[in-house]
Short mmCIF file of C-alpha atoms (C1' of nucleotides) in Angstrom, two decimals:
data_model
loop_
_atom_site.label_atom_id
_atom_site.label_comp_id
_atom_site.label_asym_id
_atom_site.label_seq_id
_atom_site.Cartn_x
_atom_site.Cartn_y
_atom_site.Cartn_z
CA UNK A 12 115.84 81.39 127.86
CA UNK A 13 115.02 77.91 126.66
CA UNK A 14 115.88 75.10 128.90
CA UNK A 15 116.32 71.52 128.38
CA UNK A 16 113.12 70.83 130.36
CA UNK A 17 110.30 73.36 129.93
CA UNK A 18 109.55 73.08 133.80
CA UNK A 19 111.00 76.41 134.48
CA UNK A 20 108.76 78.38 131.97
CA UNK A 21 105.96 80.46 132.70
CA UNK A 22 102.25 79.02 131.84
CA UNK A 23 99.31 81.19 131.34
CA UNK A 24 95.68 81.12 131.04
CA UNK A 25 94.56 80.99 127.07
CA UNK A 26 91.16 82.34 126.48
CA UNK A 27 89.14 82.24 122.97
CA UNK A 28 86.84 85.10 122.32
CA UNK A 29 84.16 84.65 119.50
CA UNK A 30 83.19 87.52 117.43
CA UNK A 31 79.73 86.47 116.19
CA UNK A 32 78.54 88.10 113.04
CA UNK A 33 75.05 87.89 112.00
CA UNK A 34 72.94 89.49 109.00
CA UNK A 35 69.39 90.36 109.20
CA UNK A 36 67.43 93.15 107.54
CA UNK A 37 70.23 94.56 105.57
CA UNK A 38 72.25 94.95 108.90
CA UNK A 39 75.67 93.41 110.24
CA UNK A 40 74.97 92.24 113.66
CA UNK A 41 77.26 90.93 116.32
CA UNK A 42 75.98 88.57 119.15
CA UNK A 43 77.25 89.87 122.71
CA UNK A 44 76.46 88.45 126.07
CA UNK A 45 76.19 90.39 129.46
CA UNK A 46 78.91 88.96 131.77
CA UNK A 47 77.78 87.38 134.85
CA UNK A 48 80.64 87.24 136.88
CA UNK A 49 83.62 90.03 138.07
CA UNK A 50 85.30 91.85 137.11
CA UNK A 51 83.36 93.84 134.66
CA UNK A 52 80.17 91.78 135.76
CA UNK A 53 77.01 93.44 133.78
CA UNK A 54 79.05 94.92 130.98
CA UNK A 55 78.73 93.65 127.34
CA UNK A 56 81.41 91.23 126.21
CA UNK A 57 82.37 88.84 123.30
CA UNK A 58 81.30 85.39 124.08
CA UNK A 59 84.35 83.75 125.47
CA UNK A 60 85.97 80.87 127.46
CA UNK A 61 89.04 79.10 128.50
CA UNK A 62 91.21 76.80 126.42
CA UNK A 63 91.27 73.47 128.02
CA UNK A 64 94.25 70.86 128.34
CA UNK A 65 92.70 68.44 126.03
CA UNK A 66 91.61 70.27 123.07
CA UNK A 67 92.97 72.50 120.47
CA UNK A 68 91.97 76.25 120.00
CA UNK A 69 89.37 75.44 116.85
CA UNK A 70 87.68 73.13 119.03
CA UNK A 71 87.54 75.24 122.03
CA UNK A 72 86.06 78.20 119.81
CA UNK A 73 83.64 75.15 118.55
CA UNK A 74 82.73 74.40 122.07
CA UNK A 75 82.44 77.84 123.58
CA UNK A 76 80.16 78.82 120.48
CA UNK A 77 77.83 75.75 121.15
CA UNK A 78 77.86 76.04 124.79
CA UNK A 79 76.45 79.84 124.59
CA UNK A 80 74.35 79.31 121.62
CA UNK A 81 73.24 75.96 120.94
CA UNK A 82 74.66 76.06 117.55
CA UNK A 83 76.89 73.59 115.51
CA UNK A 84 78.23 73.41 112.55
CA UNK A 85 79.03 77.06 112.04
CA UNK A 86 81.87 78.89 110.12
CA UNK A 87 84.77 79.90 112.24
CA UNK A 88 88.30 81.36 111.95
CA UNK A 89 91.01 82.38 114.02
CA UNK A 90 91.66 85.97 113.84
CA UNK A 91 94.60 87.10 116.16
CA UNK A 92 95.94 86.69 119.64
CA UNK A 93 95.66 89.35 122.24
CA UNK A 94 98.42 89.41 124.78
CA UNK A 95 98.26 92.95 126.52
CA UNK A 96 99.95 92.10 129.86
CA UNK A 97 97.05 93.99 131.96
CA UNK A 98 94.16 93.19 129.08
CA UNK A 99 92.20 91.34 132.10
CA UNK A 100 92.67 93.09 135.33
CA UNK A 101 91.47 89.80 137.06
CA UNK A 102 94.78 87.62 136.02
CA UNK A 103 97.21 87.23 133.10
CA UNK A 104 95.07 85.98 130.04
CA UNK A 105 96.07 85.66 126.67
CA UNK A 106 93.10 85.40 124.60
CA UNK A 107 92.64 84.23 120.82
CA UNK A 108 89.95 85.74 118.89
CA UNK A 109 87.89 83.55 116.38
CA UNK A 110 85.11 85.05 114.16
CA UNK A 111 81.76 83.31 113.64
CA UNK A 112 79.55 83.59 110.64
CA UNK A 113 75.53 82.65 111.25
CA UNK A 114 72.65 82.79 109.36
CA UNK A 115 70.18 84.57 111.96
CA UNK A 116 67.12 84.13 110.11
CA UNK A 117 67.56 80.25 110.44
CA UNK A 118 68.99 79.89 113.94
CA UNK A 119 67.42 82.63 115.78
CA UNK A 120 64.97 80.88 117.85
CA UNK A 121 67.53 78.63 119.16
CA UNK A 122 70.05 81.74 120.00
CA UNK A 123 67.45 83.79 121.76
CA UNK A 124 66.56 80.97 124.35
CA UNK A 125 69.59 81.81 125.84
CA UNK A 126 68.90 84.43 128.17
CA UNK A 127 71.71 87.27 128.72
CA UNK A 128 72.85 87.41 125.00
CA UNK A 129 71.59 89.56 122.38
CA UNK A 130 72.21 90.53 118.93
CA UNK A 131 73.65 94.25 118.32
CA UNK A 132 73.93 96.29 115.12
CA UNK A 133 77.55 96.43 114.37
CA UNK A 134 77.26 100.27 114.14
CA UNK A 135 75.56 100.91 117.42
CA UNK A 136 76.84 98.05 119.57
CA UNK A 137 77.79 98.92 122.82
CA UNK A 138 81.26 99.71 124.31
CA UNK A 139 82.58 96.36 125.29
CA UNK A 140 84.86 94.89 128.39
CA UNK A 141 88.88 94.82 128.14
CA UNK A 142 90.34 95.07 124.46
CA UNK A 143 86.92 93.29 122.96
CA UNK A 144 86.23 96.52 120.54
CA UNK A 145 89.71 96.23 119.30
CA UNK A 146 89.08 92.46 118.56
CA UNK A 147 85.85 93.46 116.80
CA UNK A 148 87.78 95.56 114.57
CA UNK A 149 90.23 93.13 113.64
CA UNK A 150 87.60 90.68 112.87
CA UNK A 151 85.66 93.04 110.81
CA UNK A 152 89.09 94.06 108.79
CA UNK A 153 89.17 90.05 108.33
CA UNK A 154 85.79 89.40 107.39
CA UNK A 155 86.03 92.00 104.78
CA UNK A 156 89.20 90.94 103.24
CA UNK A 157 87.86 87.41 103.18
CA UNK A 158 84.57 88.89 101.54
CA UNK A 159 86.54 90.00 98.61
CA UNK A 160 88.30 87.02 97.87
CA UNK A 161 86.07 84.24 98.91
CA UNK A 162 82.00 83.76 98.62
CA UNK A 163 81.94 83.89 102.31
CA UNK A 164 78.57 85.51 102.67
CA UNK A 165 76.49 82.37 102.07
CA UNK A 166 77.31 81.36 105.86
CA UNK A 167 75.28 84.58 106.71
CA UNK A 168 72.58 83.92 104.67
CA UNK A 169 69.53 81.26 104.29
CA UNK A 170 70.17 78.47 102.19
CA UNK A 171 67.78 80.48 99.86
CA UNK A 172 68.23 84.00 98.96
CA UNK A 173 67.58 86.86 96.44
CA UNK A 174 70.24 88.60 94.60
CA UNK A 175 69.06 92.01 96.35
CA UNK A 176 69.87 90.33 99.70
CA UNK A 177 73.38 89.09 98.70
CA UNK A 178 74.18 92.68 97.38
CA UNK A 179 72.74 94.31 100.73
CA UNK A 180 74.91 91.57 102.51
CA UNK A 181 78.13 92.42 100.62
CA UNK A 182 77.19 96.11 100.92
CA UNK A 183 76.84 95.92 104.87
CA UNK A 184 80.64 93.78 104.95
CA UNK A 185 82.27 96.29 102.62
CA UNK A 186 80.47 99.29 104.29
CA UNK A 187 80.11 100.86 100.86
CA UNK A 188 77.21 101.09 97.89
CA UNK A 189 77.45 98.91 95.05
CA UNK A 190 75.89 99.23 91.91
CA UNK A 191 72.88 96.50 91.29
CA UNK A 192 73.88 95.52 87.90
CA UNK A 193 77.40 95.44 87.94
CA UNK A 194 77.13 93.37 90.88
CA UNK A 195 74.63 90.62 89.51
CA UNK A 196 76.64 90.84 86.16
CA UNK A 197 79.59 90.01 88.15
CA UNK A 198 78.33 87.48 90.36
CA UNK A 199 76.84 85.73 87.36
CA UNK A 200 79.80 85.77 85.54
CA UNK A 201 81.49 83.67 88.38
CA UNK A 202 78.70 81.09 87.78
CA UNK A 203 78.28 79.35 91.20
CA UNK A 204 74.68 80.37 91.86
CA UNK A 205 71.50 78.07 90.80
CA UNK A 206 68.64 80.21 90.14
CA UNK A 207 65.34 78.66 91.38
CA UNK A 208 61.93 78.63 89.93
CA UNK A 209 60.69 80.01 93.31
CA UNK A 210 60.39 83.38 94.05
CA UNK A 211 60.43 85.64 97.58
CA UNK A 212 57.42 87.65 97.36
CA UNK A 213 58.00 89.26 101.00
CA UNK A 214 59.98 92.24 99.82
CA UNK A 215 57.89 93.21 96.71
CA UNK A 216 54.60 92.70 94.63
CA UNK A 217 56.63 91.31 91.66
CA UNK A 218 58.57 88.97 93.84
CA UNK A 219 62.44 88.31 93.22
CA UNK A 220 64.13 84.90 92.09
CA UNK A 221 65.36 82.60 94.71
CA UNK A 222 69.26 81.67 94.50
CA UNK A 223 71.10 78.54 96.04
CA UNK A 224 74.77 78.64 96.38
CA UNK A 225 76.49 75.80 94.32
CA UNK A 226 78.86 74.48 96.57
CA UNK A 227 80.27 71.58 94.38
CA UNK A 228 80.50 73.70 91.17
CA UNK A 229 82.48 76.30 93.22
CA UNK A 230 84.82 73.49 94.62
CA UNK A 231 85.31 72.31 91.10
CA UNK A 232 86.04 75.62 89.89
CA UNK A 233 88.76 76.69 92.87
CA UNK A 234 90.24 73.52 91.68
CA UNK A 235 90.76 74.34 88.46
CA UNK A 236 92.24 77.60 89.62
CA UNK A 237 89.20 79.57 89.73
CA UNK A 238 89.85 83.05 91.73
CA UNK A 239 86.88 84.56 93.28
CA UNK A 240 87.53 88.48 93.29
CA UNK A 241 84.38 90.78 94.19
CA UNK B 1 82.31 76.64 132.01
CA UNK B 2 83.42 80.06 132.83
CA UNK B 3 83.64 80.70 136.89
CA UNK B 4 83.50 83.79 138.50
CA UNK B 5 87.22 83.23 139.43
CA UNK B 6 89.59 81.53 136.81
CA UNK B 7 91.35 79.58 139.43
CA UNK B 8 90.06 76.46 138.04
CA UNK B 9 91.14 77.03 134.50
CA UNK B 10 93.92 75.10 132.63
CA UNK B 11 97.32 76.91 132.20
CA UNK B 12 99.40 76.21 129.13
CA UNK B 13 102.84 77.08 128.10
CA UNK B 14 102.65 79.78 125.41
CA UNK B 15 105.72 79.52 123.03
CA UNK B 16 106.62 82.05 120.35
CA UNK B 17 108.03 80.72 117.03
CA UNK B 18 109.72 83.00 114.51
CA UNK B 19 109.72 82.55 110.60
CA UNK B 20 112.64 84.89 109.76
CA UNK B 21 113.12 85.69 106.06
CA UNK B 22 115.65 87.09 104.53
CA UNK B 23 116.66 87.76 100.80
CA UNK B 24 120.17 87.38 98.86
CA UNK B 25 121.78 86.56 95.84
CA UNK B 26 117.90 86.74 93.97
CA UNK B 27 117.07 83.77 96.64
CA UNK B 28 114.00 83.99 99.57
CA UNK B 29 115.86 82.72 102.54
CA UNK B 30 114.88 81.42 106.00
CA UNK B 31 117.24 81.61 109.20
CA UNK B 32 116.70 78.20 111.15
CA UNK B 33 118.48 76.76 114.16
CA UNK B 34 119.83 73.22 115.14
CA UNK B 35 117.97 72.56 118.31
CA UNK B 36 120.42 71.76 121.50
CA UNK B 37 118.01 70.28 123.72
CA UNK B 38 115.51 67.33 123.94
CA UNK B 39 112.86 66.51 122.33
CA UNK B 40 114.29 66.25 118.88
CA UNK B 41 117.55 67.55 119.68
CA UNK B 42 119.88 68.16 116.95
CA UNK B 43 117.09 68.66 114.30
CA UNK B 44 116.28 71.90 112.41
CA UNK B 45 113.70 74.50 114.04
CA UNK B 46 112.41 77.76 113.79
CA UNK B 47 113.90 80.05 116.37
CA UNK B 48 111.45 80.38 119.35
CA UNK B 49 111.06 80.64 123.28
CA UNK B 50 108.27 81.16 125.74
CA UNK B 51 106.39 83.97 126.81
CA UNK B 52 107.20 85.59 130.12
CA UNK B 53 104.40 86.62 132.45
CA UNK B 54 105.52 90.48 132.16
CA UNK B 55 105.79 90.78 128.52
CA UNK B 56 103.26 90.77 125.54
CA UNK B 57 103.78 88.80 122.51
CA UNK B 58 105.22 91.23 120.27
CA UNK B 59 107.88 91.81 123.00
CA UNK B 60 108.64 88.14 123.57
CA UNK B 61 108.92 87.64 119.67
CA UNK B 62 111.71 90.69 119.56
CA UNK B 63 113.27 89.28 122.85
CA UNK B 64 113.68 86.12 121.10
CA UNK B 65 114.78 87.17 117.71
CA UNK B 66 117.36 89.50 119.53
CA UNK B 67 118.82 86.97 121.78
CA UNK B 68 119.45 84.31 119.10
CA UNK B 69 120.68 86.82 116.39
CA UNK B 70 121.86 89.72 118.42
CA UNK B 71 119.33 91.80 115.87
CA UNK B 72 117.13 94.61 116.79
CA UNK B 73 114.68 96.82 115.38
CA UNK B 74 113.36 94.13 113.04
CA UNK B 75 109.97 94.41 111.37
CA UNK B 76 107.82 91.57 112.99
CA UNK B 77 104.18 90.69 112.55
CA UNK B 78 102.10 87.85 114.51
CA UNK B 79 100.68 85.49 111.93
CA UNK B 80 98.66 82.65 113.44
CA UNK B 81 98.45 80.53 116.66
CA UNK B 82 99.11 76.85 116.43
CA UNK B 83 97.64 74.68 119.23
CA UNK B 84 97.47 70.99 118.24
CA UNK B 85 97.35 68.94 121.17
CA UNK B 86 100.29 66.58 120.65
CA UNK B 87 102.55 69.30 118.57
CA UNK B 88 104.79 69.38 121.00
CA UNK B 89 105.53 65.69 122.22
CA UNK B 90 107.26 66.81 125.48
CA UNK B 91 104.37 68.84 126.90
CA UNK B 92 101.20 70.71 126.02
CA UNK B 93 102.36 73.88 124.46
CA UNK B 94 100.56 76.37 122.19
CA UNK B 95 102.76 78.61 119.58
CA UNK B 96 102.21 81.96 118.22
CA UNK B 97 104.03 82.31 114.97
CA UNK B 98 105.59 85.56 114.06
CA UNK B 99 107.56 86.13 110.94
CA UNK B 100 110.41 88.96 110.74
CA UNK B 101 112.04 90.37 107.41
CA UNK B 102 115.86 91.07 107.64
CA UNK B 103 118.20 92.37 105.21
CA UNK B 104 120.94 89.81 105.14
CA UNK B 105 123.60 91.85 103.32
CA UNK B 106 123.78 94.54 105.93
CA UNK B 107 123.36 92.19 108.94
CA UNK B 108 124.84 89.08 108.11
CA UNK B 109 127.99 89.28 110.24
CA UNK B 110 126.23 89.52 113.34
CA UNK B 111 123.91 86.72 112.56
CA UNK B 112 126.57 84.45 111.70
CA UNK B 113 128.63 85.13 114.76
CA UNK B 114 125.74 83.06 116.57
CA UNK B 115 126.76 79.36 115.90
CA UNK B 116 124.02 76.71 115.25
CA UNK B 117 121.73 79.16 113.09
CA UNK B 118 122.17 78.78 109.11
CA UNK B 119 120.14 80.46 106.44
CA UNK B 120 118.74 77.83 104.24
CA UNK B 121 117.06 78.73 100.57
CA UNK B 122 113.47 78.55 100.99
CA UNK B 123 113.01 76.10 98.37
CA UNK B 124 115.30 73.52 99.66
CA UNK B 125 114.92 73.98 103.72
CA UNK B 126 115.28 71.01 105.65
CA UNK B 127 112.09 69.43 107.08
CA UNK B 128 111.56 71.00 110.41
CA UNK B 129 110.35 69.52 113.95
CA UNK B 130 106.77 69.68 115.31
CA UNK B 131 104.45 71.61 113.00
CA UNK B 132 107.11 74.32 111.93
CA UNK B 133 106.68 73.44 108.25
CA UNK B 134 103.24 74.44 108.30
CA UNK B 135 104.14 77.58 110.33
CA UNK B 136 106.58 78.57 107.36
CA UNK B 137 103.76 77.76 104.93
CA UNK B 138 101.51 80.20 106.80
CA UNK B 139 104.18 82.66 107.14
CA UNK B 140 105.07 82.75 103.18
CA UNK B 141 101.07 82.88 102.21
CA UNK B 142 101.24 85.95 104.72
CA UNK B 143 103.93 87.75 103.32
CA UNK B 144 103.05 87.21 100.00
CA UNK B 145 99.51 89.16 100.56
CA UNK B 146 101.29 91.61 102.47
CA UNK B 147 104.04 91.98 99.61
CA UNK B 148 101.08 92.66 97.05
CA UNK B 149 99.26 95.59 99.13
CA UNK B 150 102.55 97.32 101.04
CA UNK B 151 106.01 97.94 99.91
CA UNK B 152 107.03 95.64 102.39
CA UNK B 153 110.25 94.29 100.47
CA UNK B 154 112.21 97.20 101.94
CA UNK B 155 112.61 95.61 104.96
CA UNK B 156 114.54 92.83 103.08
CA UNK B 157 116.67 94.88 100.97
CA UNK B 158 119.68 97.10 101.89
CA UNK B 159 119.12 100.90 102.18
CA UNK B 160 120.18 101.39 98.72
CA UNK B 161 119.19 99.01 95.88
CA UNK B 162 118.57 98.57 92.23
CA UNK B 163 115.54 98.24 90.37
CA UNK B 164 116.57 95.08 89.56
CA UNK B 165 116.98 93.84 92.80
CA UNK B 166 113.65 95.06 93.89
CA UNK B 167 111.88 93.12 91.02
CA UNK B 168 113.88 89.75 91.75
CA UNK B 169 112.62 90.31 95.57
CA UNK B 170 108.94 90.69 94.50
CA UNK B 171 109.66 87.61 91.98
CA UNK B 172 111.01 85.54 94.76
CA UNK B 173 108.33 86.35 97.13
CA UNK B 174 105.42 85.90 94.60
CA UNK B 175 107.05 83.00 93.07
CA UNK B 176 106.25 84.31 89.54
CA UNK B 177 108.24 86.19 86.71
CA UNK B 178 107.49 89.55 86.21
CA UNK B 179 108.05 91.71 83.32
CA UNK B 180 110.70 94.23 83.80
CA UNK B 181 109.28 97.18 82.00
CA UNK B 182 105.95 96.78 83.38
CA UNK B 183 107.46 96.44 87.05
CA UNK B 184 109.60 99.58 86.85
CA UNK B 185 106.74 101.38 85.35
CA UNK B 186 104.51 100.64 87.98
CA UNK B 187 106.75 101.17 90.66
CA UNK B 188 107.48 104.53 89.48
CA UNK B 189 104.19 105.27 89.26
CA UNK B 190 103.54 104.89 92.86
CA UNK B 191 106.35 107.69 93.22
CA UNK B 192 107.76 106.59 96.70
CA UNK B 193 111.45 105.96 95.36
CA UNK B 194 114.55 108.14 95.48
CA UNK B 195 116.66 107.79 92.39
CA UNK B 196 120.20 108.29 93.38
CA UNK B 197 123.26 109.44 91.57
CA UNK B 198 124.91 106.75 92.76
CA UNK B 199 125.51 103.31 90.71
CA UNK B 200 125.89 99.69 91.77
CA UNK B 201 128.70 98.49 89.60
CA UNK B 202 128.60 94.78 91.15
CA UNK B 203 126.28 93.37 88.82
CA UNK B 204 127.02 94.84 85.38
CA UNK B 205 129.59 96.32 83.33
CA UNK B 206 127.29 99.48 82.79
CA UNK B 207 126.14 99.77 86.27
CA UNK B 208 122.60 100.02 87.68
CA UNK B 209 121.06 103.06 89.55
CA UNK B 210 120.58 102.86 93.07
CA UNK B 211 117.28 103.79 94.87
CA UNK B 212 116.10 104.59 98.51
CA UNK B 213 112.80 104.13 99.59
CA UNK B 214 111.03 107.12 100.39
CA UNK B 215 109.44 106.32 103.91
CA UNK B 216 108.08 110.04 104.21
CA UNK B 217 106.94 110.26 101.16
CA UNK B 218 104.89 106.99 101.39
CA UNK B 219 103.50 107.58 104.68
CA UNK B 220 101.94 111.05 103.24
CA UNK B 221 100.69 109.33 100.47
CA UNK B 222 99.00 106.42 102.47
CA UNK B 223 97.19 109.20 104.73
CA UNK B 224 96.20 110.45 101.48
CA UNK B 225 94.28 107.30 100.86
CA UNK B 226 96.84 105.84 98.46
CA UNK B 227 96.87 102.38 97.78
CA UNK B 228 100.06 100.31 96.98
CA UNK B 229 98.98 97.42 94.93
CA UNK B 230 101.37 95.15 92.99
"C1'" DC C 17 46.20 103.33 88.15
"C1'" DC C 18 50.12 104.13 90.48
"C1'" DA C 19 53.84 103.05 93.55
"C1'" DA C 20 57.60 99.98 94.65
"C1'" DA C 21 60.83 96.91 93.88
"C1'" DA C 22 62.81 93.37 90.17
"C1'" DG C 23 65.24 92.90 86.19
"C1'" DT C 24 68.24 93.63 82.31
"C1'" DG C 25 73.01 95.49 78.54
"C1'" DT C 26 76.07 98.88 76.71
"C1'" DT C 27 79.75 101.87 76.34
"C1'" DG C 28 84.25 104.95 77.50
"C1'" DC C 29 87.72 104.65 80.36
"C1'" DG C 30 91.99 103.06 82.89
"C1'" DA C 31 94.46 99.53 83.99
"C1'" DT C 32 97.10 95.83 82.72
"C1'" DT C 33 99.76 93.32 79.40
"C1'" DA C 34 102.69 92.06 75.94
"C1'" DC C 35 106.74 93.12 73.64
"C1'" DA C 36 111.86 94.65 71.20
"C1'" DC C 37 115.63 97.51 70.78
"C1'" DC C 38 119.66 100.51 71.99
"C1'" DC C 39 122.95 101.94 75.65
"C1'" DA C 40 127.24 101.62 78.13
"C1'" DT C 41 131.31 99.43 79.38
"C1'" DG C 42 134.67 95.64 81.00
"C1'" DC C 43 136.91 92.30 79.11
"C1'" DG D 21 134.25 94.14 69.29
"C1'" DC D 22 131.41 91.55 71.84
"C1'" DA D 23 128.94 89.76 75.56
"C1'" DT D 24 126.27 91.44 79.39
"C1'" DG D 25 123.17 93.26 82.29
"C1'" DG D 26 120.44 98.30 81.80
"C1'" DG D 27 117.33 100.81 80.56
"C1'" DT D 28 113.29 102.73 77.94
"C1'" DG D 29 107.71 103.41 75.40
"C1'" DT D 30 103.53 102.04 73.05
"C1'" DA D 31 99.70 99.52 71.41
"C1'" DA D 32 96.12 96.13 72.26
"C1'" DT D 33 93.11 94.02 75.46
"C1'" DC D 34 90.86 93.28 79.09
"C1'" DG D 35 88.06 94.44 83.35
"C1'" DC D 36 85.66 97.91 85.93
"C1'" DA D 37 82.36 101.61 86.41
"C1'" DA D 38 78.58 104.27 84.98
"C1'" DC D 39 74.31 104.55 83.66
"C1'" DA D 40 68.15 104.36 82.70
"C1'" DC D 41 64.27 102.04 81.31
"C1'" DT D 42 60.88 98.69 81.21
"C1'" DT D 43 58.28 95.09 83.77
"C1'" DT D 44 55.21 93.05 87.37
"C1'" DT D 45 51.44 93.67 90.47
"C1'" DG D 46 49.30 94.81 95.34
"C1'" DG D 47 46.64 98.13 96.99
#
DNA sequence: CCAAAAGTGTTGCGATTACACCCATGC
DNA sequence: GCATGGGTGTAATCGCAACACTTTTGG
């Protein structure tokens, strides 16, 4: 029933849980924390926290991520709100899931200073508390859809990257093999990468050219109705 | 800060607002209510209510829709959670938006018994309270994406419908003209409709064949990896 | 000199698009 | 008999997928 004041309505705890994706050595990873409080103390969990009265959810997600990893200016996006009545046995809690994309290679030192948090390969991540595994699934589905329609992967790669790295990233996100030539041809046809004179020598004798994402050009193209589509 | 009990955390009001889509006379419509309480009394608003402690959000959305329209067994889906600090001037409220799809032709009598609610053409709907217009936008975007990848429109049409009605529905959702022959050819290629012997005589002298959606066949196809794609 | 990864184009096929005429009937 | 909406097929084009060999160089 709606009342003319809201006084009689139930209030609830609103949590934010973050599915933090990273990419390293051709593998998609997620960052997990070992819970240091009851219930489920010691178990692996998504990084989370509670919404405060004076902030919106986006801000809360940014604050929680920053607090537990030290990272700022990270791409985040709301995924879904989970509300099963007994999802948290301690108390009725609604949780809004956000996913974040992190370039591990550039940020790893910062993150791993924090103790009880750890990267897991997505494929062999542990069982998580509550409904966190479902949250991860939803976030992956979302990431996948996003990757097909936006050049989202750049958030997960260093500033300079090789075509092969980019391809491996898409393969990890989409969980399928892609053809090398077709992938490169398609990406080049978008014309949103800058080919550098530099080479990355770490993965082969011949060396592989490095590329950068041309954000400006991409934005202009989007405004002109360009549609990214892998 | 996460504490070992949640006692110190802020609690908030959690609302559910419903973007209710209908389709009649080739037009996509939304159902709105004139608010009968402060703040913003008398203004047009989405149909909404508050989450109760003992229900999850899906249940709350169903309850709220049923309470204000009398309808049951309606397709609903969570869209997004809105949390701007001052979105509701009366009190800090977070709102989870759901969209619903209703076949107006079949259900209209029930709905219009209720007094202060009314269908509006999407194109000339009034300005809504709070951030409700943004909610509608998000819901449309979601509906659009959904319509491209699932035969979602059947929720919006009567049990029996003509090809032309189906096409007009897609045109309304996608906000673009479609070619008559291409549309029918594509839809027939999916093979998920049952052509009836009956004709609808209301729109032309010749009459147009009626079709039904073959839910069973569709489900079987989806299980076999079929991918609906307009 | 050879192993290992990088780089590079072409072709066939299937899907999408564009397009125009006859049909049935109520008035 | 004519105006109105219903119904139907084909050809041209485009985008996607499949595919193999040469280059470079550290060891």
